[in-house]
Amino acid sequence: MLLLMAFSGPSFLHPSSASRLNPLLFTKHRRSFALSRFRFRRLHQRQLAVAASANGVFTSPEIAKTFDFASEERIYKWWESQGYFRPHYDQDTVPFVISMPPPNVTGSLHMGHAMFVTLEDIMVRYNRMKGRPTLWLPGTDHAGIATQLVVERMLASEGIKRVELGRDEFTKRVWEWKEKYGGTITNQIKRLGASCDWTKEHFTLDDQLSRAVIEAFVRLHERGLIYQGSYMVNWSPNLQTAVSDLEVEYSEESGTLYHIKYRVAGGSSSDYLTVATTRPETLFGDVAIAVNPQDDRYSKYVGMTAIVPMTYGRHVPIISDKNVDKDFGTGVLKISPGHDHNDYLLARKLGLPILNVMNKDGTLNKVAGLYCGLDRFEARKKLWTDLEEMGLAVKKEAHTLRVPRSQRGGEIIEPLVSKQWFVTMEPLAEKALRAVEKGELTIIPERFEKIYNHWLSNIKDWCISRQLWWGHRIPVWYIVGKNPEEDYIVARNADEALEQAQKKYGKDVEIYQDPDVLDTWFSSALWPFSTLGWPDETAEDFKRFYPTTMLETGHDILFFWVARMVMMGIEFTGTVPFSYIYLHGLIRDSQGRKMSKTLGNVIDPLDTIKEFGTDALRFTLALGTAGQDLNLSTERLTSNKAFTNKLWNAGKFILQNLPTQNDSQSWDSILSFEFEKDDCLLKLPLPECWIVSELHSLIDVVTISYDKFFFGDVGRDVYNFFWGDFADWYIEASKARLYQSGGTSQS
């Protein structure tokens, strides 16, 4: 656990190589450095060492030849038990507060977790050493889709289906699973050395956070920012729920382009339009055929009707629209607004009807006639065979598709019109944009400001409802016998809803709650303030620690989470929820490739820790640059493992040459020495005077880097000072005096 303390604050420090001094050239004519502006808390080293030794926390330096990183867990537990991770309250000092990105309760440790733990721990320990009340608030996310998927698979292995259990029993099973396995990710993050205040750990389905979620929904609805409607969404047939645009990943995959004849009504056998489509099964939902008005090949057919194949002669209009690409396929577009985002927008613009041909499980419905009940992909195969028999199949050819897949389940997403709950985002986004513009919020690296601004400037309304059983139930109640789209009640609980319903509809009214739950990101968007007691703004933690200081996370969830927190924070608390956003990059393999199971290049942090130790892993990750991807290699880890051992051996050398515990006079002399004062410094022997001056210089340089969040520079400067100046020069010089002349060393 050496670097968990040493690297995270200016204990070992170093200037750039250009300003390094040769000890043989050292004179009194040097730069003076003062440490009075730093508020580092002075620990009583003697008492600390005695306490740790008495509890058997640290390996004896006389015995161990190398640092035994297998003891890191024991050291960490001792630190935690001593309360070192809790904030020390000081009403006169501005606290440093950072909220941990809550990992999914289903998750297992990966390098992204190792990266955020490393960077956040550096920030936390640095500010803690400066004497600021420092809170690093941890927690986990209930991960609606991911958790439900895990438990459904577990039940399936027992031959049980979710619907057979019913909602209450299924939810009970999920809670049982959470209690049994939900702490795994927390324990693994502790293994990374995260110095969080674990007494304040939260879970997004905690009672307090659930109260905050309901309050947020009610207030947004009261302000007219939440509405219900049937719109095109991304639908997951396996999970049978809507998923966010941000949770759909597009991949380039090999597919087929099908060419199909659409006969022109009233024309001869030679009058037909050939449509090229990648999804022929959606033709049952066609409401029009469109061509470009500048395409002379088809201008004579505009205004006529076409016969949709395999629909018993259903006619649709042939129209012209400038958005039709003349060069794609045959230049003829079939418009199926119930199953394509672009077709949906075009149909709404032109006033065309919307026809849905698919059930929520991905099978075709009765609109598809003889194909009703068939899975969408089975229907595609059968339809093509039938089209060939009818002479309406022209050809099929290989085509590269941009396939939308669920980020969670991996299945192909189906665009589908569905009734959902939405948040109107534009007014919220305007405030979040102004926060950056006015300098209330700083994004690091700065280049991500453009991406942040572009997304918020072109934001779409947020579909917040999910057709799941695990999550925060939407606080909406409907009236039995009334139209659910017109008569509903938004309330904080069932009793309040019933009271409102009785006032409006009479004492005998019956109500039932909306079966949907909220998008997981809805509760996560409240994380910086819901975890501190909001909506109770008189809560001690809320008054003391909000707004927070820093939000650190991967740049890949800037929109999923970060921007939404900014919007919600401003909306509900009137202030930006944090002052800084620090975005780290992805961790790649030694060849710069993204880690994936397919490539077989995934590096497991726990396996890495077993081989190299937590310190070596963290130090390697810390040497990166904000926002840039980092290539992780065995060579780097091996080198930094050697650095860890160098730290251990240097510490062992110092401990072996300290006075004995009962030599009070020597300890008092050492602990009372004021190294920050020039007069005291110049009384030291030349080696000590030189190394302390170098330390002062290093503190100056490294503090500037810390305050600019240049942690890679901090790591390199610390490395150079410790290995070059301290270990190779100073310790060797000390050995000569200690072992040959019997001298002593003050520092």
PDB file of C-alpha atoms in Angstrom, residues 254-262 273-283 286 309 328-334 376-388 392-401:
ATOM      1  CA  SER A 254     -22.846  -8.489 -43.088  1.00  0.00           C
ATOM      2  CA  GLY A 255     -26.438  -8.643 -44.274  1.00  0.00           C
ATOM      3  CA  THR A 256     -28.680  -8.786 -47.324  1.00  0.00           C
ATOM      4  CA  LEU A 257     -30.406  -6.222 -49.512  1.00  0.00           C
ATOM      5  CA  TYR A 258     -33.681  -7.637 -50.870  1.00  0.00           C
ATOM      6  CA  HIS A 259     -35.118  -6.313 -54.179  1.00  0.00           C
ATOM      7  CA  ILE A 260     -38.927  -6.673 -54.352  1.00  0.00           C
ATOM      8  CA  LYS A 261     -41.463  -5.799 -57.067  1.00  0.00           C
ATOM      9  CA  TYR A 262     -44.361  -3.492 -56.149  1.00  0.00           C
ATOM     10  CA  LEU A 273     -41.418  -0.310 -58.913  1.00  0.00           C
ATOM     11  CA  THR A 274     -38.549  -2.298 -57.445  1.00  0.00           C
ATOM     12  CA  VAL A 275     -37.909  -1.568 -53.792  1.00  0.00           C
ATOM     13  CA  ALA A 276     -34.578  -2.436 -52.176  1.00  0.00           C
ATOM     14  CA  THR A 277     -34.906  -3.139 -48.438  1.00  0.00           C
ATOM     15  CA  THR A 278     -32.919  -4.855 -45.692  1.00  0.00           C
ATOM     16  CA  ARG A 279     -36.083  -5.708 -43.712  1.00  0.00           C
ATOM     17  CA  PRO A 280     -38.724  -7.166 -46.056  1.00  0.00           C
ATOM     18  CA  GLU A 281     -40.893  -8.374 -43.145  1.00  0.00           C
ATOM     19  CA  THR A 282     -41.843  -4.748 -42.406  1.00  0.00           C
ATOM     20  CA  LEU A 283     -43.609  -4.357 -45.799  1.00  0.00           C
ATOM     21  CA  ASP A 286     -45.947   0.099 -45.596  1.00  0.00           C
ATOM     22  CA  PRO A 309     -46.951  -7.628 -52.027  1.00  0.00           C
ATOM     23  CA  PHE A 328     -29.293   4.066 -52.832  1.00  0.00           C
ATOM     24  CA  GLY A 329     -30.602   0.724 -54.010  1.00  0.00           C
ATOM     25  CA  THR A 330     -33.157   1.337 -56.733  1.00  0.00           C
ATOM     26  CA  GLY A 331     -34.024   4.876 -55.687  1.00  0.00           C
ATOM     27  CA  VAL A 332     -37.453   3.712 -54.463  1.00  0.00           C
ATOM     28  CA  LEU A 333     -38.230   3.951 -50.757  1.00  0.00           C
ATOM     29  CA  LYS A 334     -40.918   1.992 -48.953  1.00  0.00           C
ATOM     30  CA  ARG A 376     -39.449 -11.386 -37.240  1.00  0.00           C
ATOM     31  CA  PHE A 377     -36.437 -13.261 -38.648  1.00  0.00           C
ATOM     32  CA  GLU A 378     -38.405 -16.434 -39.408  1.00  0.00           C
ATOM     33  CA  ALA A 379     -40.998 -14.288 -41.172  1.00  0.00           C
ATOM     34  CA  ARG A 380     -38.254 -12.705 -43.279  1.00  0.00           C
ATOM     35  CA  LYS A 381     -37.106 -16.090 -44.588  1.00  0.00           C
ATOM     36  CA  LYS A 382     -40.606 -17.385 -45.288  1.00  0.00           C
ATOM     37  CA  LEU A 383     -41.672 -14.138 -46.941  1.00  0.00           C
ATOM     38  CA  TRP A 384     -38.731 -14.190 -49.340  1.00  0.00           C
ATOM     39  CA  THR A 385     -39.478 -17.778 -50.303  1.00  0.00           C
ATOM     40  CA  ASP A 386     -43.115 -16.877 -50.970  1.00  0.00           C
ATOM     41  CA  LEU A 387     -42.120 -13.795 -52.966  1.00  0.00           C
ATOM     42  CA  GLU A 388     -39.923 -15.973 -55.156  1.00  0.00           C
ATOM     43  CA  LEU A 392     -42.161 -10.742 -56.992  1.00  0.00           C
ATOM     44  CA  ALA A 393     -38.640 -11.427 -55.782  1.00  0.00           C
ATOM     45  CA  VAL A 394     -36.150  -9.705 -58.081  1.00  0.00           C
ATOM     46  CA  LYS A 395     -32.843 -10.525 -56.386  1.00  0.00           C
ATOM     47  CA  LYS A 396     -30.949 -10.360 -53.127  1.00  0.00           C
ATOM     48  CA  GLU A 397     -27.381  -9.199 -52.695  1.00  0.00           C
ATOM     49  CA  ALA A 398     -24.781  -8.954 -49.965  1.00  0.00           C
ATOM     50  CA  HIS A 399     -24.911  -5.670 -48.118  1.00  0.00           C
ATOM     51  CA  THR A 400     -23.116  -4.237 -45.080  1.00  0.00           C
ATOM     52  CA  LEU A 401     -25.676  -3.223 -42.474  1.00  0.00           C
TER      53      LEU A 401
END
